[in-house]
Short mmCIF file of C-alpha atoms and ligand atoms in Angstrom, two decimals:
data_model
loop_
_atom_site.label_atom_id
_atom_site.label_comp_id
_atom_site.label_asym_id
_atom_site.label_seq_id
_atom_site.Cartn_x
_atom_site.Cartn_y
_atom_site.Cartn_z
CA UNK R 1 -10.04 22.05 -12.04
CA UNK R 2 -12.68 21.34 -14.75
CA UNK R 3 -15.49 19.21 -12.88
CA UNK R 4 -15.79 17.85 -9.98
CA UNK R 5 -13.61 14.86 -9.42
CA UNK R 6 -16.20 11.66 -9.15
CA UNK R 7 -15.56 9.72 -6.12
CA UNK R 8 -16.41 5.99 -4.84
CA UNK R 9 -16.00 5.67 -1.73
CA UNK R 10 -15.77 1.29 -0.87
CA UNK R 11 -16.82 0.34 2.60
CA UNK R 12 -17.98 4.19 3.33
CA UNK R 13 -19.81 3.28 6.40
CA UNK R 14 -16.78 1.92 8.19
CA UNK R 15 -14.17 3.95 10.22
CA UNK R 16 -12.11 4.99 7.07
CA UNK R 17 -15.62 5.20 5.06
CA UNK R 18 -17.05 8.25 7.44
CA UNK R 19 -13.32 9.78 7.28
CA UNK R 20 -13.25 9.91 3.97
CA UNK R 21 -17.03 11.57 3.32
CA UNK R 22 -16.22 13.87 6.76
CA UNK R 23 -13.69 15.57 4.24
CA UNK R 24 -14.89 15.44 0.79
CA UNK R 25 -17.93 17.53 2.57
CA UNK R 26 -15.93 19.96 3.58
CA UNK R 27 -14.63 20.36 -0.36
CA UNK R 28 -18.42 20.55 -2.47
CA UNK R 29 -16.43 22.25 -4.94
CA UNK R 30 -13.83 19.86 -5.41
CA UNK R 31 -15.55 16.40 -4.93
CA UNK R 32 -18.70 14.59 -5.82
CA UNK R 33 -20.02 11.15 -4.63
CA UNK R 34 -20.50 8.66 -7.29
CA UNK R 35 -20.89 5.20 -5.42
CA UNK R 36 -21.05 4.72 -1.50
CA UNK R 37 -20.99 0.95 -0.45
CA UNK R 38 -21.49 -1.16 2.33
CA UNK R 39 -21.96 -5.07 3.83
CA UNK R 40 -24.91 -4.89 5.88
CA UNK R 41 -24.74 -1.24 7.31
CA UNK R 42 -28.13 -0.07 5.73
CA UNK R 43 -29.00 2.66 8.11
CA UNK R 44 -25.66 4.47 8.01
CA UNK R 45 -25.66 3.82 3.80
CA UNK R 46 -28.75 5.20 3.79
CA UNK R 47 -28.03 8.91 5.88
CA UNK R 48 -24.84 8.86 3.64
CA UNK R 49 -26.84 8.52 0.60
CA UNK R 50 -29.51 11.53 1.48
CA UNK R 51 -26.25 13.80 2.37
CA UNK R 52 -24.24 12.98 -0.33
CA UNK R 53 -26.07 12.08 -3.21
CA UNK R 54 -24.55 9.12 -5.01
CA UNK R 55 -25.69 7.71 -8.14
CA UNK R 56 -25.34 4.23 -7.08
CA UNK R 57 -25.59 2.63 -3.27
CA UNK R 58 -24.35 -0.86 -2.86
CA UNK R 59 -25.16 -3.42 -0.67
CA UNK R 60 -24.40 -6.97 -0.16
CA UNK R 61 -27.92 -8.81 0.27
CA UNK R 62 -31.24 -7.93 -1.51
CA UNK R 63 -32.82 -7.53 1.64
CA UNK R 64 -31.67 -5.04 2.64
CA UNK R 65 -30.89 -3.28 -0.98
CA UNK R 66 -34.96 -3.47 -0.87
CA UNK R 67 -35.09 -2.08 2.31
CA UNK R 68 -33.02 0.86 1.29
CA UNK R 69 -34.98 1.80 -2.20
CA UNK R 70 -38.03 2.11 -0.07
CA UNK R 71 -36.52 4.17 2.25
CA UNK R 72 -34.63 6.21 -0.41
CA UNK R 73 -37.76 6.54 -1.92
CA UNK R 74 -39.78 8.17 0.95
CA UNK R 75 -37.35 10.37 1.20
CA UNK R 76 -36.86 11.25 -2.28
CA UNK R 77 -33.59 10.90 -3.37
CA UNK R 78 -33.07 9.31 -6.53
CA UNK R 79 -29.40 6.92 -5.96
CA UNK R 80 -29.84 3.36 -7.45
CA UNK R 81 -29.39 0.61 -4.98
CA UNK R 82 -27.44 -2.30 -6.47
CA UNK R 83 -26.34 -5.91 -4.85
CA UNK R 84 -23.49 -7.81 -4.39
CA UNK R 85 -19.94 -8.63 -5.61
CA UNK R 86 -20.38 -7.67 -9.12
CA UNK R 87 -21.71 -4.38 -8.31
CA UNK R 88 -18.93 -3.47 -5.75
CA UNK R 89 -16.42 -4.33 -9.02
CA UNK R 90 -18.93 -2.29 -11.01
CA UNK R 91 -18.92 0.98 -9.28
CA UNK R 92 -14.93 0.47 -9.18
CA UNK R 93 -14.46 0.49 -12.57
CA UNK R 94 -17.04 2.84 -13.97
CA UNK R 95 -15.68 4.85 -16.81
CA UNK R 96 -17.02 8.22 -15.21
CA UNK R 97 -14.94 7.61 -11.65
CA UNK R 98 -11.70 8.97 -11.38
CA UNK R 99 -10.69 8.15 -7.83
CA UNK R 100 -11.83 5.34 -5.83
CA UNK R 101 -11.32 4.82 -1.92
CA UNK R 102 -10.55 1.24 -1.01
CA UNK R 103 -12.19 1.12 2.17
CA UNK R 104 -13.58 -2.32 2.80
CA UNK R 105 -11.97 -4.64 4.90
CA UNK R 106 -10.30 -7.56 4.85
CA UNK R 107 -10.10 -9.84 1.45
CA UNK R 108 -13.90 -8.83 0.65
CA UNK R 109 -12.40 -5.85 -0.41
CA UNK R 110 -9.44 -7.53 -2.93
CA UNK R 111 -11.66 -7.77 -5.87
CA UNK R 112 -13.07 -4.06 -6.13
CA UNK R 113 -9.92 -3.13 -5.24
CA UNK R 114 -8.14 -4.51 -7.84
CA UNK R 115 -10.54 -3.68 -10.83
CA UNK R 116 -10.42 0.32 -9.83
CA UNK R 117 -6.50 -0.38 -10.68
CA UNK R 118 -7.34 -1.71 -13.88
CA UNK R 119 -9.39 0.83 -14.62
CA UNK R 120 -6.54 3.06 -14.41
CA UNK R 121 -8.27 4.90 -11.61
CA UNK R 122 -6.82 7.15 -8.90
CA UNK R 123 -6.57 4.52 -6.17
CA UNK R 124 -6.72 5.15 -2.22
CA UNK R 125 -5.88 2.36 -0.69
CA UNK R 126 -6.81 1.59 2.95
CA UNK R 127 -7.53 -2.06 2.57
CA UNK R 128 -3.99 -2.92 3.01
CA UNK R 129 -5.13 -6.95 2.90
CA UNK R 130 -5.60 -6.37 -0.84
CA UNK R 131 -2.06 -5.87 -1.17
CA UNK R 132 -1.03 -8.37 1.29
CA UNK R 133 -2.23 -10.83 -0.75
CA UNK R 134 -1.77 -10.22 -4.45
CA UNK R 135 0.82 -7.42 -3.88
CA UNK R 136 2.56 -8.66 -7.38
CA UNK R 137 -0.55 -8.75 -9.26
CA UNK R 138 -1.83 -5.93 -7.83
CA UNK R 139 1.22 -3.73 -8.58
CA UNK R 140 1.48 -5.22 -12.19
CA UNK R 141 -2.36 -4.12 -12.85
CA UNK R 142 -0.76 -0.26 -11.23
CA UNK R 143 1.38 -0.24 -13.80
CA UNK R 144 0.03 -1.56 -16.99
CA UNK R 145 -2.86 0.53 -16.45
CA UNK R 146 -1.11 3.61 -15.44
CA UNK R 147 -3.22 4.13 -12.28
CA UNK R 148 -2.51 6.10 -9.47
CA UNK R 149 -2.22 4.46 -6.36
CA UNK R 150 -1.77 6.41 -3.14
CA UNK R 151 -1.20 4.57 0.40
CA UNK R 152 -3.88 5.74 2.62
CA UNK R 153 -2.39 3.92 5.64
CA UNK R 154 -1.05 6.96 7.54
CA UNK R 155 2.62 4.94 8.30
CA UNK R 156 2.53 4.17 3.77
CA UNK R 157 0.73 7.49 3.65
CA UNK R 158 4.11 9.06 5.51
CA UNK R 159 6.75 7.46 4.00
CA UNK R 160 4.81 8.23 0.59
CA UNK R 161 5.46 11.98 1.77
CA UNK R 162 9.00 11.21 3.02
CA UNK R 163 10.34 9.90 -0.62
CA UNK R 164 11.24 11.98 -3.55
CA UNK R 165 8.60 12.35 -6.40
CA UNK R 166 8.19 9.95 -8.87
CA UNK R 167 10.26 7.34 -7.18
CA UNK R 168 9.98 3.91 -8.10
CA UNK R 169 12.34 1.17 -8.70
CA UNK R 170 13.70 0.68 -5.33
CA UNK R 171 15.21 2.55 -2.02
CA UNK R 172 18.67 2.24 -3.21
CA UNK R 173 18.31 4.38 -6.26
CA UNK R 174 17.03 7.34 -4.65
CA UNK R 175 20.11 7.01 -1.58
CA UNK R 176 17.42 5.95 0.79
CA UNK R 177 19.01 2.81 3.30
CA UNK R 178 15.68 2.31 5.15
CA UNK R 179 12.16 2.95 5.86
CA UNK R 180 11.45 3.36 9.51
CA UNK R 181 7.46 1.85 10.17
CA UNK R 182 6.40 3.52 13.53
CA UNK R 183 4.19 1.57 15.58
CA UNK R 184 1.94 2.33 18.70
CA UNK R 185 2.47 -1.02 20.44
CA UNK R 186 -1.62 -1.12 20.69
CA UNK R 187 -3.18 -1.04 24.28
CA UNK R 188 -1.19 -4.20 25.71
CA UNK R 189 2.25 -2.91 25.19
CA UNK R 190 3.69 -3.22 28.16
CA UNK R 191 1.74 -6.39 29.63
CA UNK R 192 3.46 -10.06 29.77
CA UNK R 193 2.56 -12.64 27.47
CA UNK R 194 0.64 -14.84 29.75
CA UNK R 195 -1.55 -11.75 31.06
CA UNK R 196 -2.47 -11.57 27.50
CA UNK R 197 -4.59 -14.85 27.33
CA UNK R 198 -7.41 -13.86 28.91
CA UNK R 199 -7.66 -10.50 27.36
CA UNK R 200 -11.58 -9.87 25.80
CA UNK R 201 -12.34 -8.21 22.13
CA UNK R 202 -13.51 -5.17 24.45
CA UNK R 203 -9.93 -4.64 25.90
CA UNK R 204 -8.16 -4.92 22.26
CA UNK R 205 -10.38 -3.09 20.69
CA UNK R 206 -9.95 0.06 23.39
CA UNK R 207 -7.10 1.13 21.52
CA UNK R 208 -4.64 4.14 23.09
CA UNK R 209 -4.32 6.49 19.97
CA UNK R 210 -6.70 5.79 17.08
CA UNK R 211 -10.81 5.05 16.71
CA UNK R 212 -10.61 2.16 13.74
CA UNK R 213 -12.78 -0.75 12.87
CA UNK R 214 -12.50 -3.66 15.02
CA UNK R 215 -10.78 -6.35 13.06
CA UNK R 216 -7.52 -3.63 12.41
CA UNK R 217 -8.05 -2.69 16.42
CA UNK R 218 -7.33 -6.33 17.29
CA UNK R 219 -4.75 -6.99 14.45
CA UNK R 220 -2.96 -3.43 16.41
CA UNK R 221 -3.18 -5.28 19.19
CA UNK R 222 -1.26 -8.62 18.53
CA UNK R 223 1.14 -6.38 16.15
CA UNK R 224 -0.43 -8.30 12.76
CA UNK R 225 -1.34 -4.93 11.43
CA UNK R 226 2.60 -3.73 11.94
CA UNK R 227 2.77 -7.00 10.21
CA UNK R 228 0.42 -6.62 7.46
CA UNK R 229 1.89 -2.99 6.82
CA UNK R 230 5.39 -4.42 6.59
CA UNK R 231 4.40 -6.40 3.50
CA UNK R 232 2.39 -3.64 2.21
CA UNK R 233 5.73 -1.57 2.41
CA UNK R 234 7.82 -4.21 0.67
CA UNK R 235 5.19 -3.79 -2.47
CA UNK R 236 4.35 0.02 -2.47
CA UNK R 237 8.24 0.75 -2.15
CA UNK R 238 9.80 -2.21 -3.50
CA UNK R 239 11.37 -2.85 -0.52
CA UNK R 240 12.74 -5.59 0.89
CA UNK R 241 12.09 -6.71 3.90
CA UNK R 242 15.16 -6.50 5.19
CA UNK R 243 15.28 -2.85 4.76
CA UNK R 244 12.29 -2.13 6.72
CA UNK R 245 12.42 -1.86 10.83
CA UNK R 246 9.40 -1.40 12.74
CA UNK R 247 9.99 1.21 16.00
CA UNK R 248 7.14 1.31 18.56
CA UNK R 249 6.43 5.20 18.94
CA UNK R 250 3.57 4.71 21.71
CA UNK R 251 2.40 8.85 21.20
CA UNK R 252 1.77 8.22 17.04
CA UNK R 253 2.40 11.35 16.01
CA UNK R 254 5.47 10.11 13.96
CA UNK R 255 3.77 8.22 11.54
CA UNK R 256 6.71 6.88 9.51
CA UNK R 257 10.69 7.96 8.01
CA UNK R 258 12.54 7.30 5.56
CA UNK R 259 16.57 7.25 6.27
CA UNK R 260 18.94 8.00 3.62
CA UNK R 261 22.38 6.86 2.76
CA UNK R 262 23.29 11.04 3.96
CA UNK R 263 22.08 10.16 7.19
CA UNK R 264 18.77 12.48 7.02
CA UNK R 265 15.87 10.76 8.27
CA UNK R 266 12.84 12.51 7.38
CA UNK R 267 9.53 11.67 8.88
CA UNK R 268 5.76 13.14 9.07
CA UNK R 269 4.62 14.00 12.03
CA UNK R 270 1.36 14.94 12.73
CA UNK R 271 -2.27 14.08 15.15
CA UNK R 272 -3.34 10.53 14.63
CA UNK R 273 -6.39 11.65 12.62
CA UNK R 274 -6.75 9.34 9.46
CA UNK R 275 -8.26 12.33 7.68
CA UNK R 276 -5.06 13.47 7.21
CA UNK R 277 -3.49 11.16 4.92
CA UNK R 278 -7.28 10.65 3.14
CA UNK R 279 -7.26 14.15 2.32
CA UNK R 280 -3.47 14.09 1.04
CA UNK R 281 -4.78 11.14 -1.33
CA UNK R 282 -7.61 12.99 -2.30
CA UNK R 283 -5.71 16.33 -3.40
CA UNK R 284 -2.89 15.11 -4.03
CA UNK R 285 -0.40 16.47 -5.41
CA UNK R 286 -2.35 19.63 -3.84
CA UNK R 287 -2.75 20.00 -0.07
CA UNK R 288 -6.17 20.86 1.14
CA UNK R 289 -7.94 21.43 4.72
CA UNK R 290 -8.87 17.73 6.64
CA UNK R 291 -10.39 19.25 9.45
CA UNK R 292 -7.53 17.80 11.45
CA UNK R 293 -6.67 19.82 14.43
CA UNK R 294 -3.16 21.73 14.54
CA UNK R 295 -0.02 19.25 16.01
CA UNK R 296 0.37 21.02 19.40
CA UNK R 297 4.08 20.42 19.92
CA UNK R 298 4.52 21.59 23.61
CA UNK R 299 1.19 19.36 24.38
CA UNK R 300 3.31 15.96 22.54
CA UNK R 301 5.68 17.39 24.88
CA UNK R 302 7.80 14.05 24.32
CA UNK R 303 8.34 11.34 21.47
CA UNK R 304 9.22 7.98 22.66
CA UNK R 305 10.51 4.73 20.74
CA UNK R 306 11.26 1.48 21.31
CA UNK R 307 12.15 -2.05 19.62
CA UNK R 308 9.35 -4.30 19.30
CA UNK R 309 8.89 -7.50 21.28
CA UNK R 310 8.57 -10.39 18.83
CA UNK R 311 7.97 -12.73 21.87
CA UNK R 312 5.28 -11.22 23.35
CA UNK R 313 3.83 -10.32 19.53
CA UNK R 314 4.81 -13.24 17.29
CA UNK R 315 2.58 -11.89 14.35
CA UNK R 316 5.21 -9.32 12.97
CA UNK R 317 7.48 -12.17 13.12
CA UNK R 318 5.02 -14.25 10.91
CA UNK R 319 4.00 -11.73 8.58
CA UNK R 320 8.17 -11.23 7.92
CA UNK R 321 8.51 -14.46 7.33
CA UNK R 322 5.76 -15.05 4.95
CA UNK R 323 6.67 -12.19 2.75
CA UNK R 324 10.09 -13.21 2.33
CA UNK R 325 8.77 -16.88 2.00
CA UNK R 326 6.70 -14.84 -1.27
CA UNK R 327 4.43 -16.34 -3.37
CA UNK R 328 0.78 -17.21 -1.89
CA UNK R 329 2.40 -17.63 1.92
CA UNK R 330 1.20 -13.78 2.31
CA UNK R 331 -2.42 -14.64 1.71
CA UNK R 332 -2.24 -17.45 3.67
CA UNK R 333 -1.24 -15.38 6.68
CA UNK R 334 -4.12 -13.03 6.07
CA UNK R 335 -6.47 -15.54 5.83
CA UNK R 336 -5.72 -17.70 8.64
CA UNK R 337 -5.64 -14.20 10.68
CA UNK R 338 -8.87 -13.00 9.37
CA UNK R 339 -10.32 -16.21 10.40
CA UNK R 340 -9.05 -16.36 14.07
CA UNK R 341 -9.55 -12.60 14.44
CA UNK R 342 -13.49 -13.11 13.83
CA UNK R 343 -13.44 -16.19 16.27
CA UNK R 344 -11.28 -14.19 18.78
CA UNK R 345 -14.24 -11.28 18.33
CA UNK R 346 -16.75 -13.72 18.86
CA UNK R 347 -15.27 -14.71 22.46
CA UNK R 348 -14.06 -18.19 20.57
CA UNK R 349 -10.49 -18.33 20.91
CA UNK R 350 -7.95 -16.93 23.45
CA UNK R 351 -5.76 -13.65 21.96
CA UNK R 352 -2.76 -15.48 22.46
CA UNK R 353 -4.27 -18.57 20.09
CA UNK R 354 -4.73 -15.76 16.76
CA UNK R 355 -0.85 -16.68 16.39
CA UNK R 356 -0.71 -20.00 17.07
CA UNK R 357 -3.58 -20.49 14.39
CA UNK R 358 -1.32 -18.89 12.20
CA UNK R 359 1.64 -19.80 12.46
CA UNK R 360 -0.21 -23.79 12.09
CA UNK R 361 -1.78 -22.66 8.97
CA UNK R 362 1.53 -21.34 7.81
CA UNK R 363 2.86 -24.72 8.72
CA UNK R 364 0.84 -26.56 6.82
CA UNK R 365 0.35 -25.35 3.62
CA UNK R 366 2.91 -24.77 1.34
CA UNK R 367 3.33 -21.70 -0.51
CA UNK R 368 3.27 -21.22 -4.12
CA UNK R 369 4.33 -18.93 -6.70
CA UNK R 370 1.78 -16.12 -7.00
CA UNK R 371 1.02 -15.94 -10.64
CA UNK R 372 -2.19 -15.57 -10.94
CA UNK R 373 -5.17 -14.71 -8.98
CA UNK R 374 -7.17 -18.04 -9.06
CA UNK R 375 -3.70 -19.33 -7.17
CA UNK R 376 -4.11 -16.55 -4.53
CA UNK R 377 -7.75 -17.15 -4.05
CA UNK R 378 -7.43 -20.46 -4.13
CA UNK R 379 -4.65 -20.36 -1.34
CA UNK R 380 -6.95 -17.84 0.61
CA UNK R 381 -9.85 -20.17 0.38
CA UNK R 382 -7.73 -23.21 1.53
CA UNK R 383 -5.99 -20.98 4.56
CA UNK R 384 -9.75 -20.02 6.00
CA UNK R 385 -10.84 -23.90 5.95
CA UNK R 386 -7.25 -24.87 7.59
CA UNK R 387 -7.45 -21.98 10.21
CA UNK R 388 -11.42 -23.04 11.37
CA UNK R 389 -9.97 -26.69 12.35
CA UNK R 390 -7.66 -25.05 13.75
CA UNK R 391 -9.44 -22.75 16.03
CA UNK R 392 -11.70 -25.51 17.01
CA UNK R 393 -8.33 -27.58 17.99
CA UNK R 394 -7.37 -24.41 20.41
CA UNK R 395 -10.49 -23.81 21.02
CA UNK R 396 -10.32 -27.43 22.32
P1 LIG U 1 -14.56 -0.93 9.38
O1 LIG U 1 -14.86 -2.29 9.90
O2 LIG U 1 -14.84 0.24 10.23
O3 LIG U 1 -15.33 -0.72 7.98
C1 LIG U 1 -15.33 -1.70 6.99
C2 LIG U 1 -16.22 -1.31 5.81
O4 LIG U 1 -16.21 -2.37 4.86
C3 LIG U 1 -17.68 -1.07 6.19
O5 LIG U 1 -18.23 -0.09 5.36
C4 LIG U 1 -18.32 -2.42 5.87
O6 LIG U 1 -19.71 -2.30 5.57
C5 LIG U 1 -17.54 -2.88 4.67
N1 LIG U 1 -17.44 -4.33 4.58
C6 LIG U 1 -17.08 -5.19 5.57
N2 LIG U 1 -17.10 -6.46 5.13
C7 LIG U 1 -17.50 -6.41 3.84
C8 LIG U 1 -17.75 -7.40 2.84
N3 LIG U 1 -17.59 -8.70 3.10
N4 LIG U 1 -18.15 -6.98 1.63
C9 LIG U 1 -18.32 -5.68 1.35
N5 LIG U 1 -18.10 -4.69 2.26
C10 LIG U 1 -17.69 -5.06 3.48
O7 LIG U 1 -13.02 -0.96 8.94
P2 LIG U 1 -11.99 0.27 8.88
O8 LIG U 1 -11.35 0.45 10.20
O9 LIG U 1 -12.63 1.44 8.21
O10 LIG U 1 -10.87 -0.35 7.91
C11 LIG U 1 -11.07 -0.47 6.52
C12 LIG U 1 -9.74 -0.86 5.86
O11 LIG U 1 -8.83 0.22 6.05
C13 LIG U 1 -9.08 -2.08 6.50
O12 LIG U 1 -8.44 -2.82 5.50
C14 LIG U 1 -8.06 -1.50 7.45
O13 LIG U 1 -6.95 -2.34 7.66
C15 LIG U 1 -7.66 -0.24 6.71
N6 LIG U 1 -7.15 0.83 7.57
C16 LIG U 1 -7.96 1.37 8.52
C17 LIG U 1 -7.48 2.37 9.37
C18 LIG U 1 -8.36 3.02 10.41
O14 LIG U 1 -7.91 3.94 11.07
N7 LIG U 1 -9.60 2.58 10.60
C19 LIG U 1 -6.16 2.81 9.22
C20 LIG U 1 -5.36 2.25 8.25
C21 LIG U 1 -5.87 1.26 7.42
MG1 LIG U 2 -1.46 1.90 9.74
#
């Protein structure tokens, strides 16, 4: 390798943030920080910034973008410290990146996301909502750009590792009949439905397997994110949905399969560390040490599965439906959810209520063909004012 690959890292004080700049430290050689941003996180941006070194730190208000040149200053490290939306679209694009981690969450994150494609950039993509919610677009800008995009997700991140080389164009033309999306079952598996309305954001966010941001922790918890990723698998693989079954694994250590026409079913097993699949996006098509532990088989001791229970979880239900609904009814899932996540976090709204808001959004607003972004933002924008009446009508 010539130089150094340049690296920005979006959202790099969140859960997949610190992953992701846990193992490009352990590769100096291999990796060097361009861009490290973050919403409101100053402290943590700043630490990052005196250990790694970026050129440019981004922030969302010029409060605290002031507050962290003065600090940067005193303690003499020279990274620029830039504001706002622009500047997280910016350091996505810049002609001297070549791989860009897609770390923020949640639709904040579509717009960065999105431009490091067009840019032609290697693309890790954690923010799965980008997808979600422009998955046409955003696979069109893949592909006219000739970027690489590599699922960061560890169940994409395993079936990505499960399919032959260079596949695209469909399951059925590389003999594959199925992807299989493990899922945990989050922490309230096994409890009945009406146990689950008074759970608190403490409880769903304790979850059994893996440490993650909260809004993903709760969206584990009603089964959304099994949702979310089932839409994210229909546009990485061009799948339908059809040919996609979600099996609750509650141990994670399969991550994912894919079953062929044979009757092999390969899978990736491994500890539920997301430094695992970061580093396999990083290196890729090279393998290189995560600092993940080694899988201790005879400590697994057992793998379980089961079928998921749409009753008890209508999200996955939902999230089916809207994707094969298509066009904007995607977004408008992940909008309404995003907004009755944040009200469930903030002790608003009942767990069981995130659904019904919803599915009511769904109800009401029609979908529409997808064509171009102003459509999808549009449809996001109407979604989050829909969903806020109706968490004030549940909230009652
Ligand atoms: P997190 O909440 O821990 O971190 C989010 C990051 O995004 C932070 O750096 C935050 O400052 C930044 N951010 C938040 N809102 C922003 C905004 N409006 N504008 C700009 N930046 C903003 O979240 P996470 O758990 O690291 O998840 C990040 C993404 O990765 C999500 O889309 C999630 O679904 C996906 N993902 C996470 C995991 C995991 O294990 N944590 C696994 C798979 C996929
Ligand atoms: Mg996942």
């Amino acid at each position: 390798m010539s130089h150094p690959q340049r690296v920005t890292v979006l959202g790099a004080t969140g859960s997949i943030g610190t992953s992701t700049l846990d193992v490009i430290a352990r590769h100096p050689e291999r990796y060097q920080v361009f861009a490290l941003t973050a919403h409101t996180s100053r402290e943590t941006l700043l630490s990052q910034c005196i250990e790694h070194r970026p050129a440019i730190a981004v922030l969302a208000q010029e409060e605290d973008a002031q507050w962290l040149r003065s600090a940067l200053r005193q303690a003499r490290v020279a990274t620029e410290v830039a504001v706002g939306e622009q500047a997280l679209v910016d350091v996505a694009q810049d002609s001297s990146v070549d791989i860009v981690m897609a770390a923020i969450v949640g639709a904040a994150g579509l717009l960065p996301a999105l431009a490091a494609a067009s840019a032609g950039k290697r693309v890790l993509l954690a923010n799965k909502e980008a997808l979600v919610m422009s998955g046409a677009l955003f696979m069109q800008a893949v592909e006219t750009a000739q970027a690489t995009l590599l699922p960061i997700d560890s169940e994409h991140n395993a079936i990505y590792q499960c399919l032959p080389s260079e596949h695209r164009g469909g399951l059925d033309r590389h003999g594959i009949s199925q992807l299989l999306l493990t899922a945990s079952g989050g922490p309230f598996r096994t409890w009945p439905r009406e146990a689950l309305a008074t759970v608190t954001p403490e409880q769903a966010c304790a979850h059994p397997n893996w440490s993650m941001g909260r809004k993903i922790s709760v969206d584990s918890a009603t089964l959304m994110n099994k949702g979310l990723e089932l839409i994210e698998a229909c546009w990485l693989f061009d799948a339908a949905p059809e040919q996609i079954q979600v099996v609750v694994h509650p141990q994670s250590v399969i991550h994912s399969m894919a079953a062929y026409h044979d009757g092999s079913v390969l899978a990736q097993l491994g500890n539920p560390d997301m430094r695992t699949p970061i580093a396999y996006g990083l290196a890729w098509p090279e393998r290189i040490d995560a600092g993940v532990a080694a899988l201790d088989l005879f400590q697994v001791a057992r793998l379980d599965f089961e079928a998921p229970d749409e009753a008890r979880f209508p999200c996955l239900r939902l999230a089916r439906e809207a994707m094969q609904q298509g066009g904007t009814a995607p977004a408008i899932l992940n909008a309404a959810n995003e907004v009755a996540v944040e009200a469930f976090l903030a002790k608003r709204l009942g767990f069981n209520a995130i659904s019904d808001v919803v599915a009511a959004v769904l109800n009401d607003q029609a979908a529409e063909p997808a064509h171009h972004l102003d459509i999808v933002l549009n449809a996001d924008q109407h979604a989050r004012r829909a969903a806020q009446q109706w968490v004030k009508h549940y909230t009652g």
